XYZ file of C-alpha atoms in Angstrom:
652
model
C 82.192 61.242 56.313
C 83.267 57.848 57.726
C 80.420 55.734 55.858
C 78.142 53.527 58.457
C 79.061 49.735 58.064
C 78.638 46.676 59.963
C 76.011 46.682 62.761
C 74.857 49.115 64.382
C 77.024 51.140 66.906
C 75.437 50.912 70.740
C 74.821 53.791 72.650
C 76.867 53.729 75.369
C 75.509 56.473 78.822
C 78.823 58.732 79.761
C 80.877 57.532 83.302
C 80.785 61.132 83.808
C 77.325 61.831 82.955
C 76.226 58.718 85.467
C 78.160 60.307 88.070
C 76.484 64.142 87.950
C 73.191 62.384 88.067
C 74.517 60.855 91.135
C 76.084 64.466 92.394
C 72.184 66.110 92.211
C 70.613 63.531 93.957
C 72.959 63.202 96.652
C 72.434 66.963 96.956
C 68.366 66.472 96.601
C 68.883 63.739 98.967
C 70.672 65.373 101.790
C 68.586 68.405 101.100
C 65.843 66.512 102.312
C 66.843 64.525 104.973
C 68.272 68.408 106.206
C 64.841 69.716 106.516
C 64.143 66.424 108.343
C 66.717 66.700 111.140
C 65.660 70.259 111.533
C 62.214 69.705 113.196
C 63.719 66.739 115.158
C 66.602 68.753 116.292
C 68.827 66.323 115.669
C 72.207 66.441 113.432
C 74.451 64.407 111.352
C 77.855 65.052 111.886
C 79.871 65.208 108.032
C 75.876 65.915 106.249
C 76.972 69.294 105.190
C 80.772 68.019 103.929
C 79.487 65.333 102.032
C 76.531 68.384 100.511
C 79.851 70.228 99.466
C 81.691 67.678 97.809
C 78.886 66.840 95.860
C 78.539 70.171 95.231
C 81.888 70.393 93.708
C 81.736 67.678 92.145
C 77.773 68.363 90.344
C 78.964 71.613 89.006
C 82.671 70.333 87.707
C 80.754 67.842 85.874
C 78.084 70.764 84.557
C 81.219 72.768 83.159
C 83.397 69.407 81.560
C 79.180 68.622 79.902
C 79.352 72.433 78.608
C 83.021 71.713 77.218
C 82.167 68.393 76.004
C 79.179 69.697 74.397
C 80.754 72.852 72.437
C 83.735 70.586 71.473
C 81.018 68.170 69.662
C 79.549 71.574 67.947
C 82.901 72.967 67.341
C 84.102 69.447 65.849
C 80.391 69.706 62.908
C 80.687 73.641 62.369
C 84.045 74.229 61.782
C 87.257 72.149 59.705
C 89.865 70.310 62.365
C 92.742 73.231 62.222
C 89.761 75.995 62.984
C 88.614 73.808 66.064
C 92.230 73.403 67.275
C 92.389 77.206 67.077
C 89.241 78.191 68.768
C 89.781 75.567 71.511
C 93.311 77.348 71.896
C 91.605 80.351 72.171
C 89.001 78.736 74.791
C 91.747 78.191 77.123
C 93.510 81.475 76.984
C 90.444 83.414 76.853
C 88.041 82.411 78.930
C 89.595 81.144 81.287
C 91.456 84.268 82.421
C 87.818 85.323 82.953
C 86.409 82.569 85.491
C 89.520 82.941 87.130
C 88.824 87.055 87.525
C 84.700 86.281 88.600
C 86.096 83.994 91.171
C 88.411 86.890 92.625
C 86.080 88.987 92.733
C 83.236 86.795 94.250
C 85.477 86.678 97.088
C 86.361 90.322 97.474
C 82.481 91.428 97.412
C 81.884 88.481 99.753
C 84.746 89.845 101.480
C 83.069 93.709 101.567
C 79.948 91.535 103.101
C 81.374 89.823 105.809
C 83.205 92.745 107.078
C 79.527 95.048 106.703
C 78.229 91.549 108.685
C 80.875 92.099 111.227
C 80.095 96.264 112.069
C 76.383 95.870 111.508
C 76.788 92.944 114.814
C 78.868 95.199 116.502
C 75.986 98.087 115.705
C 73.289 95.586 117.171
C 75.347 94.900 120.272
C 76.025 98.409 120.679
C 72.103 98.822 120.407
C 71.089 96.182 122.919
C 74.033 98.110 125.753
C 71.800 101.343 124.394
C 68.785 99.856 124.989
C 69.768 98.367 128.668
C 70.344 101.757 129.680
C 67.129 103.543 128.180
C 65.498 100.531 130.647
C 67.606 101.439 133.946
C 66.850 105.291 133.505
C 63.164 104.622 133.053
C 63.320 101.666 136.257
C 65.316 104.302 137.846
C 63.010 107.521 137.502
C 59.462 105.675 136.799
C 59.798 101.792 138.809
C 58.565 100.111 136.010
C 60.425 96.712 135.815
C 61.595 96.111 131.763
C 58.894 92.717 130.219
C 62.459 92.118 128.974
C 63.300 87.997 129.332
C 66.632 87.424 131.787
C 66.932 90.497 133.080
C 68.862 90.963 136.461
C 67.756 94.013 138.017
C 69.507 95.151 141.561
C 68.672 97.914 143.616
C 70.079 99.778 146.988
C 66.368 100.934 147.327
C 65.325 97.608 147.760
C 68.682 95.903 149.557
C 68.617 93.201 145.832
C 72.093 94.701 145.714
C 73.535 92.593 148.407
C 74.913 90.299 145.995
C 76.184 92.753 143.622
C 79.825 93.843 143.374
C 81.302 95.810 145.276
C 82.753 98.264 142.468
C 79.756 98.029 140.834
C 78.168 100.080 143.619
C 79.933 102.995 143.441
C 80.687 103.385 139.729
C 78.432 104.344 136.172
C 79.104 101.388 133.972
C 78.282 100.332 130.939
C 79.364 97.559 128.883
C 80.524 93.883 128.230
C 81.910 92.270 131.669
C 82.786 88.246 131.832
C 80.472 86.342 134.815
C 81.284 82.729 135.711
C 83.219 83.133 132.236
C 80.134 83.826 130.287
C 79.804 87.681 128.477
C 77.274 89.827 130.077
C 75.720 92.826 129.609
C 76.469 95.220 132.621
C 74.574 98.907 132.274
C 74.596 100.199 136.211
C 73.866 104.209 137.502
C 74.110 105.818 140.613
C 71.012 108.427 141.327
C 71.580 110.899 143.751
C 68.396 110.576 146.720
C 67.766 112.897 149.753
C 69.300 110.412 151.970
C 71.986 108.870 150.313
C 73.295 107.589 146.820
C 70.885 105.367 144.909
C 72.936 102.773 142.764
C 70.871 100.281 139.748
C 72.483 98.040 137.947
C 70.758 96.305 134.816
C 72.987 92.937 134.087
C 71.205 90.877 130.760
C 73.416 87.545 130.081
C 74.778 87.092 126.517
C 72.997 83.823 125.971
C 70.954 81.968 123.612
C 68.214 83.992 124.594
C 69.882 86.994 123.752
C 70.967 85.142 120.456
C 67.221 84.489 119.813
C 65.745 88.282 119.928
C 68.570 88.851 117.914
C 67.719 86.078 115.683
C 63.762 87.376 115.642
C 64.933 90.769 115.463
C 66.567 91.181 111.953
C 67.111 87.478 111.015
C 71.073 87.487 112.109
C 71.987 84.158 113.639
C 75.613 83.716 116.026
C 77.640 81.625 118.500
C 79.644 82.813 120.897
C 82.672 81.499 122.214
C 84.902 82.913 125.141
C 88.877 81.771 123.857
C 91.706 82.145 125.228
C 95.850 82.326 124.281
C 96.367 79.374 125.384
C 93.864 77.564 123.645
C 91.172 77.009 125.973
C 87.360 77.920 125.664
C 84.341 77.723 127.144
C 81.183 77.683 124.582
C 78.305 79.923 125.569
C 75.431 79.257 123.804
C 73.583 75.806 124.700
C 72.484 75.449 121.727
C 76.140 74.688 119.727
C 77.141 74.870 116.076
C 75.024 72.226 115.592
C 72.088 74.047 115.890
C 73.625 77.003 114.553
C 74.665 75.195 111.712
C 70.933 74.466 110.995
C 70.159 78.101 110.509
C 72.621 79.986 109.689
C 74.057 77.233 106.506
C 71.610 78.790 103.596
C 72.375 80.091 100.508
C 70.839 83.675 100.996
C 72.919 84.155 103.860
C 76.676 85.329 104.549
C 78.694 83.675 107.097
C 81.697 85.524 109.431
C 83.191 85.969 112.130
C 83.948 88.826 114.975
C 86.848 88.317 117.700
C 86.272 90.643 120.331
C 89.673 91.114 122.620
C 88.556 91.002 126.078
C 90.779 92.973 127.702
C 88.426 95.902 126.347
C 85.924 94.203 129.261
C 85.754 93.862 132.783
C 85.316 90.910 135.306
C 82.358 90.601 136.682
C 84.080 90.075 140.604
C 87.048 92.542 141.038
C 86.705 95.213 138.098
C 89.282 95.188 136.052
C 90.526 94.558 132.930
C 90.332 90.969 131.459
C 93.960 89.721 129.559
C 94.632 87.018 127.430
C 91.326 86.304 126.550
C 88.198 86.868 122.942
C 85.314 86.439 122.848
C 84.688 85.055 119.165
C 81.693 84.692 117.518
C 81.007 83.520 114.343
C 77.713 85.277 112.225
C 75.383 84.281 109.537
C 73.532 87.942 108.086
C 70.769 87.492 105.931
C 71.975 89.279 102.740
C 69.037 91.231 103.480
C 70.567 93.103 105.934
C 73.932 93.841 103.793
C 71.019 96.140 102.094
C 69.867 97.709 104.464
C 72.860 98.105 105.727
C 74.576 100.169 102.603
C 71.049 101.330 101.059
C 68.979 101.746 103.856
C 65.261 101.395 103.937
C 65.634 101.987 100.152
C 65.945 98.120 99.908
C 62.120 97.586 100.231
C 61.187 99.728 97.622
C 59.588 98.915 94.231
C 62.754 101.309 92.971
C 66.087 99.412 94.248
C 64.319 96.325 92.836
C 64.200 97.442 89.945
C 67.731 98.527 90.098
C 68.758 94.959 91.492
C 66.998 93.546 88.350
C 68.567 95.239 85.643
C 72.134 94.540 87.455
C 70.917 91.101 87.077
C 69.855 91.552 83.671
C 73.112 93.585 82.661
C 75.142 90.954 83.837
C 73.499 88.266 82.086
C 73.895 90.267 78.897
C 77.342 91.116 78.917
C 77.514 87.208 79.882
C 75.842 86.777 76.874
C 77.995 89.487 74.509
C 80.943 87.871 76.019
C 80.235 84.619 74.661
C 79.474 85.833 71.521
C 82.123 87.564 71.035
C 84.554 84.623 71.738
C 82.156 82.592 69.221
C 82.841 84.860 66.611
C 86.709 84.946 67.250
C 87.183 81.817 66.725
C 85.512 81.792 63.433
C 87.997 84.312 62.611
C 90.820 82.465 63.830
C 88.970 79.488 61.656
C 88.864 81.375 58.575
C 92.837 83.697 58.540
C 94.020 79.593 59.090
C 92.056 78.373 56.124
C 93.312 81.023 54.266
C 96.528 82.533 54.681
C 98.045 81.126 52.158
C 96.272 82.563 49.288
C 95.912 86.000 51.563
C 99.704 86.489 51.202
C 99.758 85.786 47.690
C 97.232 88.563 47.538
C 98.829 91.343 50.061
C 102.495 90.245 48.133
C 100.721 91.465 44.870
C 99.265 94.367 46.642
C 102.997 95.372 48.257
C 104.076 94.882 44.285
C 101.218 97.499 43.603
C 99.196 95.498 41.497
C 95.662 96.267 42.791
C 94.409 93.908 40.495
C 94.769 90.674 42.437
C 91.711 89.138 42.737
C 91.306 85.943 44.895
C 88.159 85.002 43.471
C 86.762 82.173 46.108
C 83.262 81.459 46.288
C 81.084 83.022 49.243
C 80.316 79.305 50.677
C 81.404 80.601 54.524
C 83.838 83.004 56.577
C 86.240 82.038 54.404
C 85.343 82.953 50.839
C 83.192 86.371 52.277
C 87.060 87.309 53.788
C 87.967 86.108 50.257
C 85.552 88.608 48.478
C 86.021 91.719 51.582
C 89.797 91.171 50.384
C 89.027 91.847 46.676
C 86.649 94.362 47.229
C 89.343 95.775 49.320
C 91.982 96.058 46.334
C 88.540 97.544 43.560
C 88.486 100.129 46.953
C 91.886 100.699 47.392
C 92.269 101.487 43.153
C 88.926 103.595 43.241
C 90.316 105.796 45.936
C 93.942 106.506 44.901
C 91.990 107.587 41.633
C 89.917 109.723 43.778
C 92.986 110.836 45.380
C 94.252 112.156 41.892
C 90.914 113.826 41.720
C 91.219 115.414 44.668
C 95.303 116.418 44.301
C 93.583 117.990 40.864
C 90.710 119.898 42.688
C 92.982 121.141 44.904
C 95.176 122.743 43.167
C 92.155 124.277 40.402
C 90.924 125.548 44.038
C 94.680 126.755 44.128
C 95.295 128.308 41.111
C 91.250 129.933 41.738
C 92.600 131.309 45.407
C 95.411 132.400 43.643
C 93.533 134.136 40.622
C 91.526 135.989 43.562
C 93.844 137.290 45.032
C 95.587 138.757 41.900
C 92.330 140.704 40.978
C 92.273 142.490 44.415
C 94.637 145.543 43.372
C 98.137 145.889 44.009
C 98.749 149.193 44.446
C 96.833 151.771 46.371
C 95.615 155.579 43.481
C 97.832 157.276 41.545
C 97.252 160.673 42.980
C 99.962 162.744 45.843
C 99.162 163.350 48.689
C 96.613 159.999 48.817
C 98.185 156.885 50.965
C 96.762 153.446 50.703
C 96.900 149.933 52.666
C 94.187 147.006 52.567
C 94.790 143.828 54.451
C 92.312 140.880 52.845
C 92.133 137.256 54.961
C 90.304 134.844 53.751
C 88.941 131.743 56.229
C 88.745 129.472 53.483
C 91.269 128.911 49.894
C 88.538 131.335 48.629
C 86.967 133.852 50.454
C 84.030 136.189 49.314
C 85.388 139.514 50.217
C 86.165 141.676 47.736
C 88.016 146.110 47.730
C 88.774 148.025 44.610
C 90.877 151.070 43.956
C 88.913 153.163 40.927
C 91.590 156.144 39.200
C 87.835 157.412 37.576
C 90.357 161.092 36.059
C 92.566 163.189 37.364
C 90.474 165.062 40.573
C 88.688 162.027 41.525
C 89.396 158.661 42.648
C 87.104 155.894 43.673
C 86.937 152.511 46.257
C 85.381 149.818 46.713
C 84.738 146.957 49.389
C 82.109 144.118 49.846
C 81.776 140.560 51.274
C 79.385 138.000 49.620
C 77.511 135.474 51.653
C 78.797 132.570 52.551
C 82.203 130.914 51.394
C 84.184 128.737 48.973
C 84.227 128.262 45.731
C 80.613 130.124 44.871
C 81.245 132.598 46.563
C 84.561 133.569 44.971
C 82.972 133.493 41.446
C 79.845 135.838 42.296
C 83.358 137.958 43.607
C 84.401 137.953 40.398
C 81.951 138.454 38.441
C 80.386 141.749 40.951
C 84.553 142.654 40.288
C 84.093 142.351 36.570
C 80.853 144.224 36.469
C 81.622 147.548 38.490
C 85.243 147.675 36.158
C 82.663 147.911 33.951
C 80.301 150.308 34.716
C 83.243 152.476 36.446
C 84.809 152.424 32.819
C 81.538 153.889 31.485
C 81.012 156.586 33.816
C 78.033 155.518 35.150
C 76.170 157.255 38.585
C 76.148 155.597 41.709
C 71.964 155.036 41.147
C 73.003 153.485 38.283
C 75.999 151.777 39.013
C 74.074 149.948 42.216
C 70.974 148.845 40.124
C 72.681 147.078 37.091
C 74.985 145.078 39.759
C 71.849 144.425 42.663
C 70.093 143.127 39.019
C 73.111 141.029 38.221
C 73.599 139.505 41.728
C 69.610 139.054 41.696
C 69.625 137.217 38.616
C 72.931 135.524 38.797
C 72.524 133.667 42.480
C 69.975 132.050 44.986
C 67.648 133.808 46.578
C 69.279 133.079 49.728
C 73.071 134.439 47.875
C 73.477 137.896 48.759
C 76.188 140.748 48.374
C 76.833 143.837 50.689
C 79.003 146.633 48.519
C 80.217 150.440 50.268
C 81.368 152.517 47.031
C 82.704 155.629 47.663
C 83.896 158.520 45.453
C 87.015 160.907 46.497
C 86.669 164.385 44.252
C 90.103 165.617 45.512
C 88.992 169.326 43.793
C 86.131 169.994 45.084
C 87.179 168.251 48.370
C 84.262 165.958 48.780
C 83.590 162.555 49.033
C 80.034 160.637 47.964
C 79.126 157.741 49.467
C 76.889 154.994 48.783
C 76.258 151.750 50.442
C 74.087 148.284 49.988
C 73.748 146.476 53.881
C 78.091 147.258 54.240
C 79.627 147.967 57.375
C 79.783 152.208 57.600
C 82.889 153.150 57.082
C 85.000 155.649 59.588
C 86.541 158.947 58.832
C 88.966 159.406 61.097
C 89.063 163.686 61.132
C 91.917 165.735 63.494
C 89.907 167.429 66.494
C 87.186 164.814 66.509
C 87.429 162.705 69.804
C 85.625 160.061 68.395
C 85.329 157.991 64.647
C 82.866 159.471 62.363
C 80.443 157.194 60.675
C 79.467 157.775 57.701
C 75.728 156.328 57.753
C 74.262 155.972 54.289
C 71.798 153.160 55.013
C 70.149 150.546 52.689
C 69.852 146.732 51.942
C 72.405 144.465 49.934
C 72.608 143.435 46.944
C 70.712 140.803 45.433
C 68.166 140.482 47.738
C 65.315 142.164 46.532
C 64.371 142.689 42.231
C 64.383 146.166 43.032
C 67.170 148.321 45.254
C 67.190 151.655 46.746
C 70.215 153.768 47.652
C 71.095 156.941 49.249
C 74.114 158.507 48.878
C 75.894 160.520 51.954
C 78.030 163.913 51.362
C 80.399 165.382 53.568
C 83.984 167.233 53.071
C 87.175 166.277 52.430
C 89.931 167.496 54.986
C 93.379 167.676 54.651
C 95.111 164.429 57.361
C 91.517 162.894 57.026
C 91.643 158.939 57.158
C 88.691 156.873 56.111
C 88.696 152.957 57.062
C 86.462 150.709 55.642
C 85.927 147.204 57.462
C 84.357 143.639 56.759
C 82.292 142.311 59.425
C 84.469 139.439 59.730
C 86.770 142.275 62.334
C 83.450 143.651 64.338
C 82.131 139.461 64.590
C 85.734 137.892 65.906
C 84.720 136.279 68.514
C 87.356 135.012 71.751
C 87.199 131.727 73.202
C 83.974 132.880 75.226
C 82.153 133.399 72.496
C 82.548 137.037 72.655
C 82.600 138.768 69.296
C 85.252 141.818 69.134
C 82.093 144.870 68.505
C 81.759 148.062 67.961
C 82.131 149.476 71.340
C 85.485 148.356 70.842
C 86.937 148.934 67.459
C 85.140 152.980 67.776
C 87.403 152.996 70.924
C 90.779 151.788 69.647
C 90.249 153.944 66.369
C 89.785 157.067 68.415
C 93.095 156.206 70.298
C 95.372 155.238 67.487
C 98.712 157.750 67.818
C 99.484 156.520 64.329
C 97.599 158.221 61.723
C 99.313 156.047 58.808
C 97.106 153.648 56.665
C 99.822 151.334 57.446
C 99.489 151.956 61.291
C 95.929 151.672 61.417
C 95.689 148.883 59.715
C 97.993 146.768 62.167
C 96.350 148.112 65.025
C 93.491 146.979 63.888
C 94.901 143.486 63.371
C 96.401 143.204 65.963
C 93.586 143.827 68.558
C 91.419 141.565 66.886
C 94.187 138.611 67.164
C 94.488 139.455 71.055
C 90.407 139.143 70.901
C 90.081 136.063 69.304
C 93.658 134.357 70.934
C 93.602 130.619 69.769
C 89.735 130.777 68.077
C 90.398 130.683 64.351
C 88.163 133.157 62.272
C 84.668 132.498 61.302
C 84.914 135.130 58.531
C 86.655 137.220 55.894
C 88.803 139.829 57.237
C 89.065 142.913 55.145
C 90.393 146.282 56.179
C 91.283 149.291 54.031
C 92.564 152.006 54.949
C 93.360 155.639 52.919
C 94.618 159.479 54.104
C 94.702 162.141 51.948
C 97.514 164.421 52.921
C 97.961 168.220 51.123
C 95.857 166.700 48.581
C 94.911 169.853 47.396
C 98.283 171.101 45.976
C 98.530 168.945 43.060
C 94.604 167.793 41.764
C 95.751 169.176 38.288
C 98.407 166.753 37.487
C 99.075 163.560 37.773
C 102.200 162.372 40.757
C 104.853 160.256 39.883
C 103.362 156.794 41.613
C 103.884 156.256 45.374
C 105.250 153.092 47.119
C 101.402 152.255 48.816
C 101.245 149.669 51.238
C 98.959 146.927 50.208
C 98.778 143.625 52.811
C 96.669 141.669 50.771
């Protein structure tokens, strides 16, 4: 900071501020003088031009003042390097914004001008339509219209003596040129008993018509006939002076309209007029623009609320843009000050040294950025540790998944005449489905299939626990009722109350030719038998394991015949959904099993899996999918001895 020495500095008023005050004073004075002249119906040339120049100078100096104020603030808020970078950003980032705003304003003004032109033509056409209605009303009722300066020519009373000859026999509606002045002409021929009656209405497009137009919707116009050689004839007596006093306001759109006179008709001859144009200057209130685009809704509170909301949104966006520009300037300043120390930090990180710290005090945003860099290096070091831990967990999960798959049987039952095939497809690394095969003795075998609710590691642990328990109980020779009761008690005590497990357990007695099936909430298996048109569902209803402390099960017993095939499924098969959310369902499954020609276990398995895959399409599985199929052929001829192991399909 510079020390204050010597006499105090005198405050000097900036020249730009003095010029700005003069501009504001001139605008205020011109507006006051303009009101006085308007009351006296006087006009001073170039007064509007001087006001326009004063507005330009005032707005320019106002923008310059804002720039100076912003520069003064930047000098005190930021250091020298940061201020220069910020000013460079403002020149690059803000100037295009104002240029775009000017372009947008020009486009909007052009759109409003085109709408003004269309609005004026619609009003002129409405005048022609009104004159046609008045003509017909006069001819039918004889009532003269109460409209100023309408000329009526009627052959019935002889007032058409001055009417051009071509209008006496022609129906005409449009604009004609009479003595170099445009007029609206509506001529109609009405048949009577003796002769044809001609009624012609003429309305000059003069100052009276313009005043009526202004009173009707606030539109101010001034018309002029211009020839292509440059000749012009003023139609309105008030001229541009009167037009200027009424038309140039901030709430009006000033535009023009050019009508080719070749589309008009000469009053005397009735022929088209070449090489001349009707040039019209139009001043239209902005309220008419809203009425033109939105209709009567512009007068409602809803539209006013909408326009107010748009304006508020515009102001809010402008405020957000300016804040963003200021925030970017602060970032530029901080980066320019910290570039050397951050470069050292990045090089240290590049070398793999995440222990490097910038260690700057957060007195300003520069310090905050340095602190963020320190936090970043700490986070990266922590992230590397987390990634290593995650990789370790993923490795352990992969090992657990491999162990789970190894828990499932690799081969089928060791009985001649019994073939076996299975498929297990978990939705996650560790699934909740389970199946197993037990060789009870020389003539009996058992199979089990189950499904633990949920997914992930917890379900895999429950499945492994049940696998170990059921293996032990089977080896002990536990009966079905005791086996299910003890398994239910195990699941009930070892899991949360929301967890449960379905289980189906079947004992096949090859010597007696019987099937004993006990079920705890699992899908009923299907028996495919020769001579049966539909698969047979082996029903044995009961609650799943772990739902209640006590479990009541039922055992279904039926005969086992040569050629029988038993199909076990998990609910992931029937609940498989297509892309529209439609499940595969039992009906489609049973129809598939009934139509299956290949009754081998692998054929049945592959047919089910292919049908489910076609049904699901690209949609991933929502639940584990397990299929287990057994087939019995010629089992009665070898029930007294253990046969040599056969090749068994196991699609795990």
